[in-house]
Every structure is written in structure tokens, then in C-alpha cells.
Coordinates of C-alpha atoms and ligand atoms in Angstrom, one line a residue:
M1 CA 12.8 25.6 16.7
K2 CA 10.5 22.8 17.9
I3 CA 6.9 22.0 16.9
I4 CA 4.3 19.5 18.1
I5 CA 2.2 17.8 15.5
I6 CA -0.9 15.9 16.6
G7 CA -2.0 13.2 14.2
A8 CA 0.1 11.0 11.8
G9 CA -2.1 11.0 8.7
P10 CA -0.9 12.6 5.4
G11 CA -1.3 16.0 7.0
G12 CA 0.7 15.2 10.1
Y13 CA 3.5 12.9 8.8
E14 CA 4.2 14.9 5.7
T15 CA 4.5 18.1 7.6
A16 CA 6.7 16.4 10.2
A17 CA 9.1 15.2 7.4
L18 CA 9.1 18.7 5.8
A19 CA 9.8 20.3 9.2
A20 CA 12.7 17.9 9.9
A21 CA 14.1 18.6 6.4
R22 CA 14.2 22.3 7.4
G23 CA 16.1 21.5 10.6
I24 CA 13.0 21.9 12.9
E25 CA 12.6 19.5 15.9
V26 CA 9.2 17.7 15.8
V27 CA 7.2 15.7 18.4
L28 CA 4.7 13.7 16.4
I29 CA 1.9 12.4 18.6
S30 CA -0.6 9.9 17.3
E31 CA -3.2 7.7 18.8
G32 CA -3.6 5.6 15.7
P33 CA -1.2 4.0 13.3
L34 CA 1.2 5.9 11.0
G35 CA -0.6 6.9 7.7
G36 CA -3.9 7.8 9.4
T37 CA -7.2 7.2 7.6
C38 CA -5.7 7.5 4.1
L39 CA -3.3 4.6 4.5
N40 CA -5.1 2.4 7.0
E41 CA -8.8 2.7 6.2
G42 CA -9.2 5.1 3.3
C43 CA -7.5 5.9 0.0
I44 CA -4.9 3.2 -0.1
P45 CA -7.0 0.1 0.9
T46 CA -9.8 1.3 -1.4
K47 CA -7.5 1.7 -4.4
T48 CA -6.1 -1.8 -3.6
L49 CA -9.6 -3.2 -3.8
C50 CA -10.2 -1.2 -7.0
A51 CA -7.3 -3.1 -8.6
M52 CA -8.6 -6.6 -7.6
D53 CA -11.2 -8.9 -9.2
A54 CA -12.1 -10.4 -5.8
P55 CA -11.3 -9.2 -2.2
D56 CA -8.0 -10.4 -1.0
Q57 CA -7.5 -9.1 2.6
A58 CA -3.9 -10.5 2.9
H59 CA -2.8 -8.6 -0.2
K60 CA -4.5 -5.4 1.1
Q61 CA -2.7 -5.7 4.4
E62 CA 0.6 -6.3 2.6
V63 CA 0.1 -3.1 0.6
I64 CA -0.6 -1.1 3.8
A65 CA 2.3 -2.7 5.6
Q66 CA 4.7 -1.9 2.8
L67 CA 3.7 1.8 2.6
Q68 CA 3.6 2.1 6.4
A69 CA 7.2 0.8 6.6
G70 CA 8.1 3.6 4.1
I71 CA 6.5 6.2 6.4
A72 CA 8.2 4.7 9.5
Q73 CA 11.6 5.0 7.6
L74 CA 10.8 8.6 6.8
M75 CA 10.0 9.3 10.4
R76 CA 13.3 7.7 11.5
N77 CA 15.0 11.0 11.8
K78 CA 17.0 12.3 14.8
L79 CA 14.8 15.5 14.7
I80 CA 11.5 13.6 14.9
T81 CA 10.2 12.0 18.2
L82 CA 7.2 9.7 17.7
V83 CA 4.8 9.5 20.7
E84 CA 2.0 7.0 20.7
G85 CA -1.0 8.2 22.6
R86 CA -4.0 10.6 22.8
A87 CA -3.0 14.2 23.0
R88 CA -4.6 16.9 25.1
I89 CA -3.8 20.5 24.4
L90 CA -2.9 22.3 27.6
G91 CA -2.0 25.7 26.2
P92 CA -0.5 27.5 23.2
R93 CA 2.8 25.7 23.7
S94 CA 2.1 22.7 25.6
V95 CA 0.5 19.3 25.0
E96 CA 0.1 16.2 27.2
A97 CA 0.2 12.7 25.8
A98 CA 1.2 9.2 27.1
G99 CA 1.5 10.7 30.6
E100 CA 4.1 13.2 29.6
K101 CA 4.0 16.9 29.0
F102 CA 5.6 18.3 25.8
E103 CA 6.5 22.0 25.1
A104 CA 7.1 23.6 21.7
D105 CA 7.1 26.9 19.8
A106 CA 4.0 25.9 17.8
I107 CA 1.4 23.2 17.6
I108 CA -0.2 21.7 14.5
I109 CA -3.5 19.7 15.0
A110 CA -4.0 17.1 12.3
T111 CA -6.4 14.6 13.9
G112 CA -8.6 14.0 10.8
S113 CA -12.2 12.9 10.8
V114 CA -14.5 9.9 11.5
S115 CA -17.4 8.5 9.6
A116 CA -20.7 10.2 10.2
S117 CA -24.0 8.4 10.6
L118 CA -27.7 9.2 10.2
P119 CA -29.8 9.6 13.4
I120 CA -32.3 7.0 12.2
P121 CA -33.7 3.9 13.8
G122 CA -31.5 0.9 13.0
A123 CA -28.4 2.9 12.0
E124 CA -26.4 0.5 14.1
L125 CA -27.2 -2.2 11.6
C126 CA -25.1 -0.4 9.0
I127 CA -21.3 -0.6 8.6
D128 CA -19.0 2.3 7.8
S129 CA -16.3 2.5 5.1
A130 CA -13.6 1.2 7.4
A131 CA -15.6 -2.0 8.2
M132 CA -16.5 -2.3 4.5
L133 CA -12.8 -2.5 3.7
N134 CA -12.4 -5.6 6.0
L135 CA -15.2 -7.7 4.5
E136 CA -14.0 -11.2 3.8
E137 CA -17.1 -12.2 1.8
V138 CA -18.7 -10.4 -1.1
P139 CA -22.3 -9.7 -0.1
Q140 CA -24.9 -10.8 -2.6
R141 CA -26.9 -7.6 -2.1
L142 CA -25.2 -4.4 -1.0
C143 CA -27.2 -1.2 -0.2
V144 CA -25.2 2.0 0.0
I145 CA -26.7 5.0 1.8
G146 CA -25.2 8.1 0.3
G147 CA -24.2 8.7 -3.3
G148 CA -21.1 10.7 -2.5
V149 CA -17.5 9.8 -3.2
I150 CA -17.2 6.9 -0.7
G151 CA -20.6 5.5 -1.6
L152 CA -19.9 5.5 -5.4
E153 CA -16.4 4.1 -5.0
F154 CA -17.7 1.1 -2.9
A155 CA -20.7 0.7 -5.2
S156 CA -18.3 0.4 -8.2
I157 CA -15.9 -2.0 -6.4
Y158 CA -18.5 -4.4 -5.1
R159 CA -20.4 -4.4 -8.4
K160 CA -17.1 -5.6 -10.0
F161 CA -16.9 -8.2 -7.2
G162 CA -20.4 -9.4 -8.3
S163 CA -22.8 -7.8 -5.7
E164 CA -26.2 -6.5 -6.7
V165 CA -25.8 -2.9 -5.6
T166 CA -28.3 -0.2 -4.8
V167 CA -27.3 3.4 -4.0
L168 CA -29.7 5.6 -2.1
E169 CA -28.9 9.3 -2.4
F170 CA -30.8 12.1 -0.6
C171 CA -30.0 14.9 -3.1
P172 CA -31.5 15.1 -6.7
G173 CA -28.1 13.9 -8.1
V174 CA -25.1 11.9 -7.1
L175 CA -21.9 13.7 -6.1
P176 CA -23.9 16.9 -5.2
R177 CA -20.8 19.1 -5.0
F178 CA -19.4 18.2 -8.4
D179 CA -20.2 19.6 -11.8
T180 CA -23.7 18.4 -12.6
D181 CA -22.8 17.4 -16.2
L182 CA -20.0 15.2 -14.8
A183 CA -22.2 13.7 -12.0
K184 CA -25.0 12.9 -14.4
R185 CA -22.7 11.1 -16.8
L186 CA -21.0 9.2 -14.0
K187 CA -24.5 8.1 -12.8
A188 CA -25.4 6.9 -16.3
S189 CA -22.1 5.0 -16.7
L190 CA -22.6 3.3 -13.3
A191 CA -26.2 2.5 -14.2
K192 CA -25.0 0.9 -17.4
R193 CA -22.8 -1.4 -15.3
G194 CA -25.8 -2.6 -13.4
I195 CA -25.7 -0.3 -10.3
A196 CA -29.2 0.8 -9.2
I197 CA -29.1 4.4 -8.1
E198 CA -32.0 6.1 -6.5
T199 CA -31.7 9.9 -6.1
S200 CA -34.0 12.2 -4.0
A201 CA -34.3 9.1 -1.8
R202 CA -34.7 9.7 1.9
V203 CA -33.6 6.8 4.1
E204 CA -36.0 6.6 7.1
S205 CA -34.9 3.5 9.0
V206 CA -33.1 0.3 8.8
T207 CA -34.3 -3.1 10.1
E208 CA -32.5 -6.5 9.9
G209 CA -31.7 -6.9 6.2
L210 CA -33.9 -4.1 4.9
V211 CA -33.4 -0.4 4.2
H212 CA -36.6 1.7 4.4
W213 CA -36.8 4.9 2.3
T214 CA -39.2 7.3 0.8
K215 CA -39.3 9.1 -2.5
G216 CA -42.0 11.5 -3.7
G217 CA -44.3 10.5 -0.8
K218 CA -44.0 6.8 -1.6
E219 CA -42.5 4.2 0.7
Y220 CA -39.9 1.6 -0.4
S221 CA -37.8 -1.1 1.2
T222 CA -34.6 -2.4 -0.3
P223 CA -33.4 -5.9 0.9
A224 CA -29.7 -6.1 1.6
D225 CA -27.1 -8.5 3.1
C226 CA -24.8 -5.6 3.8
I227 CA -25.6 -1.9 4.3
L228 CA -22.9 0.8 4.0
M229 CA -23.5 4.1 5.6
A230 CA -21.6 6.7 3.6
V231 CA -23.2 10.1 4.3
G232 CA -20.1 12.1 5.0
R233 CA -17.4 12.4 7.6
R234 CA -17.1 14.6 10.7
P235 CA -14.1 16.2 12.3
N236 CA -12.4 14.4 15.1
L237 CA -12.8 17.1 17.7
G238 CA -13.7 15.1 20.8
T239 CA -10.7 14.6 23.0
L240 CA -8.3 17.5 22.2
N241 CA -9.4 19.8 25.1
L242 CA -10.3 22.6 22.7
D243 CA -12.7 24.4 25.0
E244 CA -10.1 24.8 27.9
A245 CA -7.4 25.6 25.4
G246 CA -9.7 28.4 24.0
I247 CA -9.6 27.1 20.4
E248 CA -12.6 28.2 18.4
Y249 CA -14.5 25.4 16.6
T250 CA -18.0 24.6 15.1
P251 CA -19.5 21.2 14.6
R252 CA -18.0 21.4 11.1
G253 CA -14.4 21.8 12.4
I254 CA -11.8 23.9 13.9
V255 CA -11.9 27.5 12.7
V256 CA -8.7 28.6 10.9
D257 CA -7.4 31.6 9.0
S258 CA -5.6 31.5 5.6
S259 CA -2.4 30.6 7.4
M260 CA -4.2 27.6 9.0
Q261 CA -3.8 29.3 12.4
T262 CA -6.6 28.8 14.9
S263 CA -8.0 31.5 17.2
V264 CA -5.1 30.8 19.5
P265 CA -1.8 32.2 18.0
G266 CA 0.8 29.5 17.7
I267 CA -1.8 26.7 17.4
Y268 CA -2.6 25.6 13.8
A269 CA -5.1 23.1 12.4
I270 CA -4.8 21.3 9.0
G271 CA -6.8 18.6 7.1
D272 CA -10.2 17.1 7.8
I273 CA -10.3 18.5 11.3
T274 CA -10.8 22.0 9.7
G275 CA -13.9 20.6 7.9
G276 CA -13.0 21.9 4.5
L277 CA -12.2 19.7 1.5
M278 CA -11.6 16.3 3.2
L279 CA -8.8 15.2 0.9
A280 CA -5.3 13.8 1.8
H281 CA -3.6 16.1 -0.6
V282 CA -5.3 19.2 0.8
A283 CA -4.2 18.2 4.3
S284 CA -0.6 18.0 3.3
A285 CA -0.8 21.3 1.4
Q286 CA -2.3 22.9 4.4
G287 CA 0.5 21.5 6.5
R288 CA 3.0 23.1 4.2
R289 CA 1.1 26.4 4.5
A290 CA 1.1 26.2 8.3
L291 CA 4.7 25.3 8.5
N292 CA 5.6 28.2 6.1
H293 CA 3.7 30.6 8.4
I294 CA 5.5 29.2 11.4
C295 CA 8.9 29.8 9.6
G296 CA 7.8 33.2 8.4
L297 CA 7.9 32.1 4.7
A298 CA 5.4 33.0 2.0
D299 CA 4.1 30.5 -0.5
S300 CA 2.0 30.4 -3.7
I301 CA -0.3 27.4 -2.8
D302 CA -3.7 28.1 -4.4
F303 CA -6.4 26.4 -2.4
S304 CA -9.0 27.2 -5.1
V305 CA -7.2 24.8 -7.5
V306 CA -7.6 21.4 -6.0
P307 CA -7.8 18.4 -8.3
A308 CA -10.1 15.7 -7.0
A309 CA -10.7 12.2 -8.3
V310 CA -13.4 9.6 -7.7
F311 CA -12.0 6.1 -8.3
T312 CA -15.1 4.5 -9.8
V313 CA -15.2 2.6 -13.1
P314 CA -15.0 4.8 -15.1
E315 CA -13.0 7.3 -13.0
A316 CA -14.2 10.9 -12.5
A317 CA -11.9 13.8 -11.9
T318 CA -12.3 17.5 -11.5
V319 CA -10.4 20.7 -11.0
G320 CA -11.4 24.4 -10.7
K321 CA -14.9 25.7 -11.2
S322 CA -18.0 23.6 -12.0
E323 CA -20.4 25.1 -14.7
E324 CA -22.8 25.9 -11.8
E325 CA -20.2 28.0 -10.1
C326 CA -19.8 30.1 -13.2
A327 CA -23.4 31.3 -13.1
G328 CA -22.4 35.0 -12.6
F329 CA -20.3 35.5 -15.7
E330 CA -20.0 34.4 -19.4
I331 CA -18.1 31.2 -20.2
L332 CA -16.9 29.2 -23.1
T333 CA -17.1 25.4 -22.9
G334 CA -15.6 22.7 -25.0
K335 CA -16.3 19.0 -24.8
A336 CA -14.7 15.8 -26.2
N337 CA -15.6 12.2 -26.1
Y338 CA -13.3 9.2 -25.3
R339 CA -14.9 7.3 -28.2
A340 CA -13.3 9.7 -30.7
N341 CA -9.8 9.1 -29.1
G342 CA -7.6 6.4 -30.8
K343 CA -5.9 5.2 -27.6
A344 CA -9.3 4.9 -25.7
V345 CA -10.9 2.9 -28.5
A346 CA -7.8 0.7 -29.0
S347 CA -7.6 -0.1 -25.3
G348 CA -11.3 -0.8 -25.0
E349 CA -11.8 2.2 -22.7
A350 CA -14.1 4.3 -24.9
D351 CA -16.7 5.2 -22.2
G352 CA -15.7 8.8 -21.2
W353 CA -15.9 12.5 -21.8
C354 CA -14.1 15.7 -20.9
K355 CA -15.4 19.3 -20.5
V356 CA -13.3 22.4 -20.4
I357 CA -14.6 25.7 -19.1
A358 CA -13.0 29.0 -19.8
E359 CA -13.9 32.5 -18.8
K360 CA -15.2 34.2 -22.0
E361 CA -13.5 37.5 -21.7
S362 CA -10.0 36.4 -20.7
R363 CA -10.2 33.0 -22.4
R364 CA -8.4 31.6 -19.3
I365 CA -9.2 27.9 -18.5
I366 CA -11.0 27.9 -15.1
G367 CA -12.4 24.4 -14.8
V368 CA -12.0 20.9 -16.2
H369 CA -14.1 17.8 -15.6
I370 CA -13.2 14.4 -16.9
L371 CA -15.0 11.1 -16.8
G372 CA -13.1 8.1 -18.2
A373 CA -10.1 5.8 -17.9
H374 CA -7.1 7.5 -16.2
A375 CA -9.1 10.7 -15.5
S376 CA -7.3 10.9 -12.1
D377 CA -4.0 11.2 -13.9
I378 CA -5.0 13.4 -16.8
I379 CA -6.6 15.9 -14.4
H380 CA -3.1 17.1 -13.4
E381 CA -2.4 18.6 -16.8
A382 CA -5.6 20.5 -16.3
A383 CA -4.6 21.5 -12.8
V384 CA -1.4 23.1 -14.1
L385 CA -3.3 25.0 -16.9
V386 CA -5.8 26.3 -14.4
A387 CA -3.2 27.2 -11.7
L388 CA -1.0 29.0 -14.2
G389 CA -4.0 30.8 -15.8
A390 CA -3.4 29.4 -19.3
T391 CA -5.7 30.6 -22.1
L392 CA -7.5 28.3 -24.4
D393 CA -5.3 29.5 -27.2
A394 CA -2.0 28.9 -25.4
A395 CA -3.2 25.5 -24.3
S396 CA -4.4 24.6 -27.8
D397 CA -0.9 25.3 -29.1
I398 CA 0.8 22.8 -26.7
I399 CA 1.7 19.7 -28.7
H400 CA 0.3 16.5 -27.3
A401 CA 1.7 13.0 -28.0
H402 CA -0.4 10.7 -30.1
P403 CA -2.0 8.3 -29.4
T404 CA -2.7 9.1 -25.7
L405 CA -5.7 9.7 -23.5
S406 CA -4.4 13.2 -22.8
E407 CA -5.5 14.1 -26.3
V408 CA -9.1 14.0 -25.1
L409 CA -8.3 17.0 -22.9
H410 CA -6.5 18.7 -25.8
S411 CA -9.5 18.1 -28.0
A412 CA -11.9 19.6 -25.5
I413 CA -9.6 22.7 -25.1
R414 CA -9.5 23.1 -28.9
N415 CA -13.2 22.7 -29.2
A416 CA -13.7 25.5 -26.5
A417 CA -11.2 27.7 -28.4
S418 CA -12.8 27.5 -31.8
Ligands
NAD501 P1 -19.8 13.0 0.7 O1 -20.1 14.3 1.3 O2 -18.9 13.0 -0.5 O3 -21.1 12.3 0.3 C1 -22.1 12.0 1.2 C2 -23.4 11.8 0.4 O4 -24.4 11.3 1.3 C3 -23.9 13.1 -0.2 O5 -24.1 12.8 -1.6 C4 -25.1 13.4 0.5 O6 -26.1 14.1 -0.2 C5 -25.6 12.0 0.9 N1 -26.5 12.0 2.1 C6 -26.5 12.8 3.2 N2 -27.5 12.5 4.0 C7 -28.2 11.5 3.4 C8 -29.4 10.7 3.7 N3 -30.0 11.0 4.8 N4 -29.8 9.8 2.8 C9 -29.1 9.5 1.7 N5 -28.0 10.2 1.3 C10 -27.5 11.1 2.1 O7 -19.1 12.1 1.8 P2 -18.5 10.7 1.8 O8 -18.7 10.0 0.4 O9 -18.9 10.0 3.0 O10 -17.0 11.0 1.9 C11 -16.5 11.7 3.0 C12 -15.3 12.6 2.7 O11 -14.2 11.8 2.3 C13 -15.6 13.5 1.6 O12 -15.2 14.8 1.9 C14 -14.9 13.0 0.4 O13 -14.4 14.0 -0.5 C15 -13.7 12.3 1.1 N6 -13.3 11.1 0.2 C16 -12.6 11.4 -0.9 C17 -12.2 10.4 -1.7 C18 -11.4 10.7 -3.0 O14 -10.9 11.7 -3.1 N7 -11.4 9.7 -3.9 C19 -12.6 9.1 -1.4 C20 -13.3 8.8 -0.3 C21 -13.6 9.9 0.6

């Protein structure tokens, strides 16, 4: 069997590696560098900056280069052919790139997304997250448009670097799609660290060094030396020849079924291009699902249980349902604070909180939300409990090592159980 994968981000390259491991021949076509947005201008450079006290571009590039060499090594497989170029889909089995035509049994589109911008006067005076990662100097005043994941991560990073930071968020709260309790607590923690956050703020225009916005009918202007536009990302649909190939899409992304197959049998789409949860780990899981379907294999991947993390200080992480999503049925909740946890206090990381949500009738854990140090790691125990349908009682009985931050989750579970 032979497949064509378009795009070499985590969706594309991980699926290529998995296919090759199954003895499938792969043509991996990519216009951009190996690793896609995640490695080159997303997750990895952002986390490198998170770990620094001042921006160090050389070190950031070293980290990217080291990881890129690892992917290149993974792709050095006799079953994988790398093609550099822009792909055009010609039909259900055929793709053109770099002046050549490639034929295969199936095609997987994994071309990701690009930063979105607001249609406001002066938008061109703002920079996007990719440009933000390349700043050599720390701006004295940073204004961030959008209090979503990207906006808050950069606000947190540049506050640590010493910038005066203002975040302008259109919705009544930051992280609008997250559990409201979690989002409110994160907002308060960031405010305590000196980040000014304005919610229900509508940005109207940008002029040289000034962001103009309104709130409750009043007009405001925020002076800034750097303005980051972080109002979401949009799927990279433009150049694939989707219309002629007959592949259905909306402005939100390519339409797929639960096997990740598009409206054209044999053509699949995974990751940000499908407009769902724009997360690297979702893209690779969707790639696995698509490949399984191509191979006629079933799997048990549950796309309703997706852990997500926001790498602010403190970190926020979430899995399963938010309290707002449980509106139609009865729930039990349990909370615990980091300040009651020995390890958190001992290591000076006592700012944090955890909430566990269980369905009242079955007592199964269905959602966990954590704010605090290492939330992005602790959330995976919660993901396992949610995915396996563990009850509060079964989870309470699991012995946790002391003293560890994971005990915060255990305490919240026991509080919900009692
Ligand atoms: P987002 O959707 O998370 O946040 C965009 C924010 O901008 C929202 O809060 C929205 O209400 C706000 N907004 C929209 N219009 C506005 C306006 N006119 N004025 C002010 N605010 C406005 O998008 P993002 O932060 O740009 O991130 C893009 C994608 O990348 C998301 O899907 C995100 O999950 C993903 N991402 C994930 C991580 C991570 O997992 N750690 C990190 C970065 C990005």
C-alpha cells in the first residue's frame, strides 16, 4: 500500500512514521520545514521561551534544530519519500508537487493553520505569534489582542521578561472555551503578577503605538511598543485545489467524518485544517485514526477526552467536561488548593487549585481542571481516570505518593467523594 501525506507537522510526520512502521509506503509532501507550526513557530519555541529569564534566540534555534534533526532521522526510512513543495490535489489518488505527479491508494491532508487577524484599521501594525517568537528585544509595553491560549501564554512570558503587559479580550472572560472557574482563577493569578487584563473589550483600530478599544460604550487607548494579534487561527485551505478535487469545506475547515475521511472517499484530513481542537496531540491522534481506517483497523481513541494545557505561570490544564457543559444533569464537585499541599508549599509553588467533576448518579469522573505548577503533567492522571470511566470511590482508593503535587488531584477527588 502507498499513501500521500500533505504537511509535515505533528499530524503529518507522526502519521508518516506510523505508516512506515506498518510497512506502508509514504510520500510526505511539505512546503514548510519538518515539524510544522508546533516545532518551528508554536509549541516548542514558546515553551523554550517559558523556560528562559530573558529571550535567547540562539538557544531557541538550537532547541528547534535538535528536535528537527530527530524528526529528520525518523523520516530517514526507505518507505518514506520526502518531497519539498506545495501540493495540489488532482483527484482521489493523485497529487502534484514540485513539478511531479504522485499516485497513491489514499491521501491525508495535514496542512495546519495560520494566524487569523481582525478586519480593523491598522491591523497591519500588529504582529502575529510567529513574529513574536523572533523578537530580539523585550518591548517595554506589550499589548495583546485576544485573551485565549496564545495571548495569555505570551502575556505570561513577556511579563516575566519585564514588559508591562495589557491583554484585551472581547468575551466577558479569558479562555472563553475553558471551565469558567478555571479561567477566572487564572485571570486573577495573572493579574496578581502584574498583567492588566481587560475583558468585554472590543478593539476598534490600531494606530502607530496605540490600540483603540471600547468597553461599555466608553473609548480607551492603550499605548504599546509591540502589539500581538492573537485572536485565533484559521485553516490553511488556500492552495490545495479543494474545489476542483470536490472536497467539501467551510471557512472553519475541511469537513470530515469520524474516520477523518473527507467528502471524497480515500482522501482524509487531520489536525488544524479540519478546524476542530487546534492541538498538536489531537492532530497526531486523528492521523492514527485516519491510518487505521485506511488499514481497515478499529481503534478506541476517544476524542471527547483531550487533555489541554496553557503554559502560563501558573499553568492551567483541563480534561473532559467543564462545569458549564454539565448544565443538563446533576454533578458532584470536589476542590483542593495547592496551599494545603506539602510539596507545593515546600517548593514555593502554593498558588494553585484543582476541581474534579463527577456525574452524581454514576459517580464517574467526567472533568478535571487544574491551575498550578505542573498542571500540564498532573492532568494526564486525570485523563486516564476520565478515559477509563473511573468512579470517585475507585480513584479515592488509589494510593498516591507523598509528598507530591499529584496529591492535590487526589484530595479534590476525595473531597468530591465525601
Ligand atoms: P483562541 O481561540 O484560544 O483565543 C482567541 C481569543 O481571542 C479568544 O479568547 C477570543 O474571544 C478573542 N478574540 C476574538 N476576537 C477578538 C477581538 N475582536 N478583540 C479581542 N479579543 C478577541 O485562539 P489563539 O489563542 O489565537 O490560539 C489559536 C489556536 O492555537 C487555539 O485553538 C489554541 O488552542 C491553539 N494553541 C494551543 C496552545 C496550547 O495548547 N498550549 C498554545 C497555543 C495555541
